[in-house]
PDB file of C-alpha atoms in Angstrom:
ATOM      1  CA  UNK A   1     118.792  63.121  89.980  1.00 76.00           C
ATOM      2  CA  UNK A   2     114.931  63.254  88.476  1.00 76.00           C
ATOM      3  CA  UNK A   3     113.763  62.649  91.808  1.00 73.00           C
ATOM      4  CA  UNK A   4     115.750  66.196  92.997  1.00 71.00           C
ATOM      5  CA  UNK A   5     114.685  68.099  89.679  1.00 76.00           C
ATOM      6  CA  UNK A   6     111.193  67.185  90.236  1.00 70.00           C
ATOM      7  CA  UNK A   7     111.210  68.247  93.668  1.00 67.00           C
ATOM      8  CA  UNK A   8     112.769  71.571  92.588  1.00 69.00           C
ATOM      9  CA  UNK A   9     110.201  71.839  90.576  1.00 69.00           C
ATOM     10  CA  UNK A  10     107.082  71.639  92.501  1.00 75.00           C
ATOM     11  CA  UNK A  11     108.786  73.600  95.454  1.00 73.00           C
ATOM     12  CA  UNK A  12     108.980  76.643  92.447  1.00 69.00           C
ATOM     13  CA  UNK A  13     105.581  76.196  91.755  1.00 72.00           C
ATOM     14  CA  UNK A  14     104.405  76.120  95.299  1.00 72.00           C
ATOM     15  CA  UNK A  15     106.375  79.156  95.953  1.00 74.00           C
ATOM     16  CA  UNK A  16     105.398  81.005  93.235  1.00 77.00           C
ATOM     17  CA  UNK A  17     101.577  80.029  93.109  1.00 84.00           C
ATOM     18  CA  UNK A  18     102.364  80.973  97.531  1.00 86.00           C
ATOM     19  CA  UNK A  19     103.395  84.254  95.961  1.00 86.00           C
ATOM     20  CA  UNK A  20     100.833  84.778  93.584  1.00 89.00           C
ATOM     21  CA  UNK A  21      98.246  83.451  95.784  1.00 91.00           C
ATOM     22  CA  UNK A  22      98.870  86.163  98.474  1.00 94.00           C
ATOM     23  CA  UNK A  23      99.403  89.166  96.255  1.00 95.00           C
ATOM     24  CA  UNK A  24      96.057  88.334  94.686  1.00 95.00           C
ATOM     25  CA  UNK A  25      94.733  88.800  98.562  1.00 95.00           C
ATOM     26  CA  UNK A  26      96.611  91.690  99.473  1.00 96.00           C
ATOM     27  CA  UNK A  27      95.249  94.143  95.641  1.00 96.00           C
ATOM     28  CA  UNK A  28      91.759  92.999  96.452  1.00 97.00           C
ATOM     29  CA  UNK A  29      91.041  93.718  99.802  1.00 97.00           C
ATOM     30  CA  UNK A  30      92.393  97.167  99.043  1.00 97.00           C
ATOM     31  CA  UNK A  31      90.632  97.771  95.649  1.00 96.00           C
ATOM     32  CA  UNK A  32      87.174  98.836  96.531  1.00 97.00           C
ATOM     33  CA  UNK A  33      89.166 101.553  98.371  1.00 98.00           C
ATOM     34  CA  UNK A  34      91.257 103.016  96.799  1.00 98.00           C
ATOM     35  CA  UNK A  35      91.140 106.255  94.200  1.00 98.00           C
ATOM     36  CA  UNK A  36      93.200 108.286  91.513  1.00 96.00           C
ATOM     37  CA  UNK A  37      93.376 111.753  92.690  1.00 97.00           C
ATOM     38  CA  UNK A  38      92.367 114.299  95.535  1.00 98.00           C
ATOM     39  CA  UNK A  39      89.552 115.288  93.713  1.00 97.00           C
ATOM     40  CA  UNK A  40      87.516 111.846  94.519  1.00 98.00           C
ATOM     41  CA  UNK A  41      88.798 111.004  97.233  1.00 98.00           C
ATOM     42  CA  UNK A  42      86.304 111.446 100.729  1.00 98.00           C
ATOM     43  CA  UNK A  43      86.553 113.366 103.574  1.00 98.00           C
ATOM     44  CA  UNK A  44      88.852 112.212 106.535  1.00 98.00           C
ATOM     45  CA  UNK A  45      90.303 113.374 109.426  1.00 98.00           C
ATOM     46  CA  UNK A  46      93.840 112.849 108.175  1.00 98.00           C
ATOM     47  CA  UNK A  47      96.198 112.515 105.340  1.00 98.00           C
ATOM     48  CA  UNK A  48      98.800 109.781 106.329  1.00 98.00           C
ATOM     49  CA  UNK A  49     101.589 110.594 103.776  1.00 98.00           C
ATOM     50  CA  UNK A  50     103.970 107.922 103.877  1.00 98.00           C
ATOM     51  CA  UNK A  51     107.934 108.448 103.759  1.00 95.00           C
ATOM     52  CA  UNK A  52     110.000 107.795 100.669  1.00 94.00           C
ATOM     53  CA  UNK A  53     113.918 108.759 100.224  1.00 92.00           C
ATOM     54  CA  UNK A  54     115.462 112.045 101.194  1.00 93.00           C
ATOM     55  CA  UNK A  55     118.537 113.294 100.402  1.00 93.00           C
ATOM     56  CA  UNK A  56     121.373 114.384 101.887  1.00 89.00           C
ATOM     57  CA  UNK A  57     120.779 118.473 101.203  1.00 91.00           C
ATOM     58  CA  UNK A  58     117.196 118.525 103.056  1.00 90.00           C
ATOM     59  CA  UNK A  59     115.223 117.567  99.638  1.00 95.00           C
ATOM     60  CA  UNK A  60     112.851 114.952  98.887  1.00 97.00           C
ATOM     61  CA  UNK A  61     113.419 112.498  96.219  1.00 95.00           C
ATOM     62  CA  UNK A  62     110.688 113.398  92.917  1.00 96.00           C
ATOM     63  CA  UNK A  63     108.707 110.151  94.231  1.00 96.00           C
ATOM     64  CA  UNK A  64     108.254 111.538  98.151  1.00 97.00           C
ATOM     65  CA  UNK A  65     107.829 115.044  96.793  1.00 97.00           C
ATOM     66  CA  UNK A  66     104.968 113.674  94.419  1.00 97.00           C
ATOM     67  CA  UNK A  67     103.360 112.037  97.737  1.00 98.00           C
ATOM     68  CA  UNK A  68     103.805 115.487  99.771  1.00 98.00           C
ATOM     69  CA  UNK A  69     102.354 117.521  96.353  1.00 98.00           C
ATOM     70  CA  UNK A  70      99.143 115.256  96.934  1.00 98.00           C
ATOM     71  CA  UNK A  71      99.067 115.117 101.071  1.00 98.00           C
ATOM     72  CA  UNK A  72      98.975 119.214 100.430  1.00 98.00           C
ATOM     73  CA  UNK A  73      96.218 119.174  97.571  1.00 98.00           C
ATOM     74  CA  UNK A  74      93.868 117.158  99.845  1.00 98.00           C
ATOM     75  CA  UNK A  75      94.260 119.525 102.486  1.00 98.00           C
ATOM     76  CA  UNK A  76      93.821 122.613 100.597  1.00 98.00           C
ATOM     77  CA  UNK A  77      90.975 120.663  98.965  1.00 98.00           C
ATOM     78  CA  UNK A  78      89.060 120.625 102.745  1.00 98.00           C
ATOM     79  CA  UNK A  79      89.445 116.701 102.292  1.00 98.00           C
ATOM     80  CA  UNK A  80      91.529 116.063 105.334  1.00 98.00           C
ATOM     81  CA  UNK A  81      92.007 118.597 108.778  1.00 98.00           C
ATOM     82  CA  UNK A  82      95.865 117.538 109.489  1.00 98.00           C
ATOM     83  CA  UNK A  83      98.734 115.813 107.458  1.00 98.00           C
ATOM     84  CA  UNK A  84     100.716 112.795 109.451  1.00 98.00           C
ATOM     85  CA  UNK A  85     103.855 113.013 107.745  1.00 98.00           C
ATOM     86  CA  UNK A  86     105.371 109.576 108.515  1.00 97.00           C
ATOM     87  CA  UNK A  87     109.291 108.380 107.697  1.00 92.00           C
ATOM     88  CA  UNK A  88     112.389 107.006 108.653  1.00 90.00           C
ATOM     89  CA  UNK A  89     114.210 109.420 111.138  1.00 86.00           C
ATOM     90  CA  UNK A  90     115.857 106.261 113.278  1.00 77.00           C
ATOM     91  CA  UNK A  91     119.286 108.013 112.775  1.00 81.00           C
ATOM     92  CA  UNK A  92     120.797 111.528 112.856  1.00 79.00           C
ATOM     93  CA  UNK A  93     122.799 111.041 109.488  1.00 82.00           C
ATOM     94  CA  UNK A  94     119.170 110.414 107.823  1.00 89.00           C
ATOM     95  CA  UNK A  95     116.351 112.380 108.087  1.00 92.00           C
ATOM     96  CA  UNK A  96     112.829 111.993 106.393  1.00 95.00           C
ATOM     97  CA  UNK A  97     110.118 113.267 108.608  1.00 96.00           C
ATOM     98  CA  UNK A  98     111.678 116.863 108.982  1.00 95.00           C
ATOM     99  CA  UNK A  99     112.373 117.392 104.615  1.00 96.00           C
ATOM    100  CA  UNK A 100     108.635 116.445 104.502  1.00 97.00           C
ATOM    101  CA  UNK A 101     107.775 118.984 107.306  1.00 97.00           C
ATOM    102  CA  UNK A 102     109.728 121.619 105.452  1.00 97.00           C
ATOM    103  CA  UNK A 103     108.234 120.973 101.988  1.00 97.00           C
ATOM    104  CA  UNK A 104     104.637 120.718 103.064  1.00 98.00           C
ATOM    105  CA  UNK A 105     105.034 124.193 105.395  1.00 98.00           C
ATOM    106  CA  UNK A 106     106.464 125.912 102.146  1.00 97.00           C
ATOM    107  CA  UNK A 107     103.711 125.207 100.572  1.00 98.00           C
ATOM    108  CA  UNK A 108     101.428 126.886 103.495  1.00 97.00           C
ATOM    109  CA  UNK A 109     100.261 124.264 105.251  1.00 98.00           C
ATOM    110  CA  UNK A 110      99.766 125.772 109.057  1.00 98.00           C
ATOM    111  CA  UNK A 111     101.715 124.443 111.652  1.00 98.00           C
ATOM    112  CA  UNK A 112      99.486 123.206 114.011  1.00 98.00           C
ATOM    113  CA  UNK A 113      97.887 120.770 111.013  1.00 98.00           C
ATOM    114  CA  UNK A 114     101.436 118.831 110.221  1.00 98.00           C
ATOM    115  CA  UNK A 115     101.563 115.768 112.028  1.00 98.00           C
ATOM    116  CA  UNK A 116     105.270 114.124 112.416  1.00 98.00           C
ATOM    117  CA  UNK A 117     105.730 110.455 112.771  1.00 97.00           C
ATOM    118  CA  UNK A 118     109.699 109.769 113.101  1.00 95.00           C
ATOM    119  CA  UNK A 119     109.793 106.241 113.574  1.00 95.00           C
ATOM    120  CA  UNK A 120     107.505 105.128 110.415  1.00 95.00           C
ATOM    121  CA  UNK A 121     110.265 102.140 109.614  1.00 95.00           C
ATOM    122  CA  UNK A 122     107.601 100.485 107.202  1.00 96.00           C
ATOM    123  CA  UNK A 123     104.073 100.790 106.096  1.00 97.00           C
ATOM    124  CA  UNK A 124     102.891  98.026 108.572  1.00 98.00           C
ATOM    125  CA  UNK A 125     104.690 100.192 111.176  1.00 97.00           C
ATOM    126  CA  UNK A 126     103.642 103.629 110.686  1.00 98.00           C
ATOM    127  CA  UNK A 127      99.658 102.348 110.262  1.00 98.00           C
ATOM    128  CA  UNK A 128     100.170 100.972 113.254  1.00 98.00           C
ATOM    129  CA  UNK A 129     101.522 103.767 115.035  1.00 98.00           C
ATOM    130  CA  UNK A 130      98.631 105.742 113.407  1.00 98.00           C
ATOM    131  CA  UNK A 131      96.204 103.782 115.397  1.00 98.00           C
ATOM    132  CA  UNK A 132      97.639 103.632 118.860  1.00 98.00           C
ATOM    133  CA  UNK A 133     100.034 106.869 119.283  1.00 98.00           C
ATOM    134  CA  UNK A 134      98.236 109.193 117.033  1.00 98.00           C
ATOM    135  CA  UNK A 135      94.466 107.486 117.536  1.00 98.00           C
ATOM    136  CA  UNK A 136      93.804 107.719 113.803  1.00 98.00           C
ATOM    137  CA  UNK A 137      90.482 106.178 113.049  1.00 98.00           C
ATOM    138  CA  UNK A 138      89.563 107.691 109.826  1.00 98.00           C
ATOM    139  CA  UNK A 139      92.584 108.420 106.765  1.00 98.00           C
ATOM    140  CA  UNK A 140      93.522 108.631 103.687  1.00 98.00           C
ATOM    141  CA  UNK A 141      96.659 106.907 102.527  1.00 98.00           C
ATOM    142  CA  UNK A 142      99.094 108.666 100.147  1.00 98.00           C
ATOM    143  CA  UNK A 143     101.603 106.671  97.852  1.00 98.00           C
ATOM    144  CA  UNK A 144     102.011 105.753  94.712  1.00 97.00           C
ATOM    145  CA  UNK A 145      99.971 103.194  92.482  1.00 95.00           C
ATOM    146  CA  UNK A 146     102.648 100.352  92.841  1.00 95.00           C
ATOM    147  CA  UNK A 147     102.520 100.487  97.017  1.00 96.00           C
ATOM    148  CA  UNK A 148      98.840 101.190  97.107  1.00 97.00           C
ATOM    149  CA  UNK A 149      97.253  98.375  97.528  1.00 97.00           C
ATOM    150  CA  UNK A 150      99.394  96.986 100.091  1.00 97.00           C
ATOM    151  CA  UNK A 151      99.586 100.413 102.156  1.00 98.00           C
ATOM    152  CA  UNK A 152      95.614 100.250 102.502  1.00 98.00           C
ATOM    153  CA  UNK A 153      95.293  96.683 102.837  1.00 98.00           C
ATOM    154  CA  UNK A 154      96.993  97.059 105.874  1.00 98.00           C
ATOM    155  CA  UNK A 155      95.441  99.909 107.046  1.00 98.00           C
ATOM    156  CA  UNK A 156      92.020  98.575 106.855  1.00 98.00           C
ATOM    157  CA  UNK A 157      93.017  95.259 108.545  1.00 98.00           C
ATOM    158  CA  UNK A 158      94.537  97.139 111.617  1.00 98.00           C
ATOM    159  CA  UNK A 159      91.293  99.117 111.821  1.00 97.00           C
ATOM    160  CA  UNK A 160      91.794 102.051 110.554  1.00 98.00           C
ATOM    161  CA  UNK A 161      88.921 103.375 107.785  1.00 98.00           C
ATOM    162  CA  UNK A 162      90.836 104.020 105.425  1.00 98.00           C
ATOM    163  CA  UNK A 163      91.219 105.172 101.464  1.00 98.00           C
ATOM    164  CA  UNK A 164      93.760 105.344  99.521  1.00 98.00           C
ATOM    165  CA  UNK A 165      94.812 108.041  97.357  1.00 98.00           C
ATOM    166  CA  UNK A 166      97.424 107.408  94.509  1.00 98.00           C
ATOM    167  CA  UNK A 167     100.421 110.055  94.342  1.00 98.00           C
ATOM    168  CA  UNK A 168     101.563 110.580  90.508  1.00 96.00           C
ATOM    169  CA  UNK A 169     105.011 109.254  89.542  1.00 93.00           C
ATOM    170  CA  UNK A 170     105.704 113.014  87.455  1.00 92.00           C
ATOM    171  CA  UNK A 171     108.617 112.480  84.990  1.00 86.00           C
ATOM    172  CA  UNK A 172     109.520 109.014  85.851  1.00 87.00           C
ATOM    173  CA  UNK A 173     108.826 105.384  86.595  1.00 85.00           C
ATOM    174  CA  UNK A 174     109.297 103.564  89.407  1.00 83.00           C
ATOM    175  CA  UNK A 175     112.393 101.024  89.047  1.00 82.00           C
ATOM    176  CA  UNK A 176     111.342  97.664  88.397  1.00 83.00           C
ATOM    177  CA  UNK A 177     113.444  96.490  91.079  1.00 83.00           C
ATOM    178  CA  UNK A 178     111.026  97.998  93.607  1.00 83.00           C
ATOM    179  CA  UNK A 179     108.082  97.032  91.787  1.00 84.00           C
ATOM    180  CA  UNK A 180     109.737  93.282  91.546  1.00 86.00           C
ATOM    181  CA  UNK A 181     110.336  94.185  95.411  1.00 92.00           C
ATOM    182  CA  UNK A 182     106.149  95.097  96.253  1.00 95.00           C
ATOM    183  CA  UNK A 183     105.202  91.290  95.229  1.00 93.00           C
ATOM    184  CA  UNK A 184     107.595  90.437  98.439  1.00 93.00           C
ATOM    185  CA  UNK A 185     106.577  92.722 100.477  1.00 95.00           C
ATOM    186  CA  UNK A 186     102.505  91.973 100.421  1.00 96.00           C
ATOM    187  CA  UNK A 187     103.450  88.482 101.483  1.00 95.00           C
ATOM    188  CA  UNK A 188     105.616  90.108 104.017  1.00 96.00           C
ATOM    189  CA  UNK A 189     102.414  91.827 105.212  1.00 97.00           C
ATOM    190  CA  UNK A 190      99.774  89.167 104.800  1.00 96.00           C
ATOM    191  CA  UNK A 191     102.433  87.262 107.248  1.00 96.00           C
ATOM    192  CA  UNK A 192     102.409  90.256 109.542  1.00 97.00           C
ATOM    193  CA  UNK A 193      98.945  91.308 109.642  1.00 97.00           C
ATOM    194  CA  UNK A 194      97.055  87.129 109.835  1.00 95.00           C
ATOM    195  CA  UNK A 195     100.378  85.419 111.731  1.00 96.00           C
ATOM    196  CA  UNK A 196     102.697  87.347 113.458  1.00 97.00           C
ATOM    197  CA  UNK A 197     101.154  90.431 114.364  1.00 97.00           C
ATOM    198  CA  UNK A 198     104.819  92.350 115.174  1.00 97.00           C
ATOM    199  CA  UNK A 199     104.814  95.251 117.507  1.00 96.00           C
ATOM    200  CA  UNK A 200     106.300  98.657 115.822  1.00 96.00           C
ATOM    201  CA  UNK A 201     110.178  99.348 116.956  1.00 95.00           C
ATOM    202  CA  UNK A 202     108.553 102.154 119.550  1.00 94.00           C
ATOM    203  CA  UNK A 203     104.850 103.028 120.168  1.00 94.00           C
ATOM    204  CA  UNK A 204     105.175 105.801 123.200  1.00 90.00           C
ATOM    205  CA  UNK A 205     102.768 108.088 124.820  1.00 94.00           C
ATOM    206  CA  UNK A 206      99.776 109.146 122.745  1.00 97.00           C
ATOM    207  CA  UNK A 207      99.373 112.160 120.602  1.00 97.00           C
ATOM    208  CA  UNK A 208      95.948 112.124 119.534  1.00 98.00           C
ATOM    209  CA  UNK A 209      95.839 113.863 115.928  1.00 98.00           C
ATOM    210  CA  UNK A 210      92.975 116.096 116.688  1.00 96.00           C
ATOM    211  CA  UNK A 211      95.282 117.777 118.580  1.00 96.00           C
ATOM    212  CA  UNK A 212      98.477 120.524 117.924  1.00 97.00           C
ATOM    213  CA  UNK A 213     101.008 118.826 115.588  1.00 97.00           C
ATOM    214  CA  UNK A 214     103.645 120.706 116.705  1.00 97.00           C
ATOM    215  CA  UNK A 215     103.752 118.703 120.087  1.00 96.00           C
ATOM    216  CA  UNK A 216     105.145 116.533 117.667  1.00 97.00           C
ATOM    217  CA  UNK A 217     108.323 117.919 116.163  1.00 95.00           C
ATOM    218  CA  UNK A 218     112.072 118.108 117.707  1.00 82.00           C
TER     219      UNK A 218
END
């Protein structure tokens, strides 16, 4: 019985100090790059704002609209030339991609500048998609403080120069679940980015974003 308690034991500490180990990674690749508002962020060709929930009626959640608020301030800012608006769209019931279209246009964003990016099923997936559908080479990543670091780690280490910019969390905090959830998924990442290298669910012809982001839309 000591010998199976003791056993237990390291295997926790492995896994944790495995945990640990790989979240340390993951916050400092991506902390030289990485700032806390539109106003110091650099110039870039694009603002990829990533997807959060949506609801049922057509709005965004408070944390997506905070990440669409800040996608729109570096554009009116002259920091970025389009907005990739990137989100889960993978069924007709569910919709992100179009409520983030329709909040940023509202806000006078022209059309030809909004970038949509319907199959963005996960950070690793929509930087990906970035690169090789949308032939991003230059961005600046939008999300909140807790998803930062992993958003641009990955970005940089598929190639992409990129910076991230941290979207406010305006009369609220995250749940702890998802920030419990974040130390999971930057392992999940530094798996996918050094060991598995996953293809995205669809890739597709290429859109390059200097171009008309309507081309884009459905």
């Amino acid at each position: 019985m000591r010998v199976v308690i003791l056993a237990a034991v390291i295997l926790a500490v492995v896994v944790v100090g495995t945990v640990a180990l790989l979240n340390t990674v993951i916050v400092r690749a991506a902390e030289p790059y990485r700032v806390a508002s539109p106003a110091e962020a650099p110039a870039a060709t694009v603002a990829i704002v990533l997807g959060a929930q949506s609801y049922q009626d057509g709005t965004p959640s408070p944390m997506l609209a905070d990440r669409l608020r800040t996608g729109i301030e570096l554009y009116r800012l002259g920091k970025v030339k389009k907005l990739l608006l990137s989100g889960d769209h993978g069924r007709t019931t569910y919709d992100e991609v179009n409520t983030m279209k329709r909040f940023v246009l509202e806000a006078g964003v022209p059309e030809e500048d909004v970038f949509l990016d319907h199959a963005g099923f996960s950070t690793y997936e929509t930087v990906y998609r970035a690169r090789d559908v949308f032939l991003v080479h230059d961005a600046l990543v939008v999300t909140q403080d807790f998803h930062l670091d992993r958003a641009v780690a990955t970005a940089r280490a598929l190639g992409l120069e990129a910076v991230g910019v941290e979207a406010p969390c305006t009369g609220y905090e995250p749940r702890r679940s998802l920030i419990g959830r974040e130390w999971l998924a930057r392992c999940k990442a530094w798996v996918e980015l050094h060991l598995t290298h996953p293809l995205p669910t669809y890739l597709g012809e290429t859109i390059p974003i200097e171009g008309d982001g309507r081309a884009t839309w459905d």
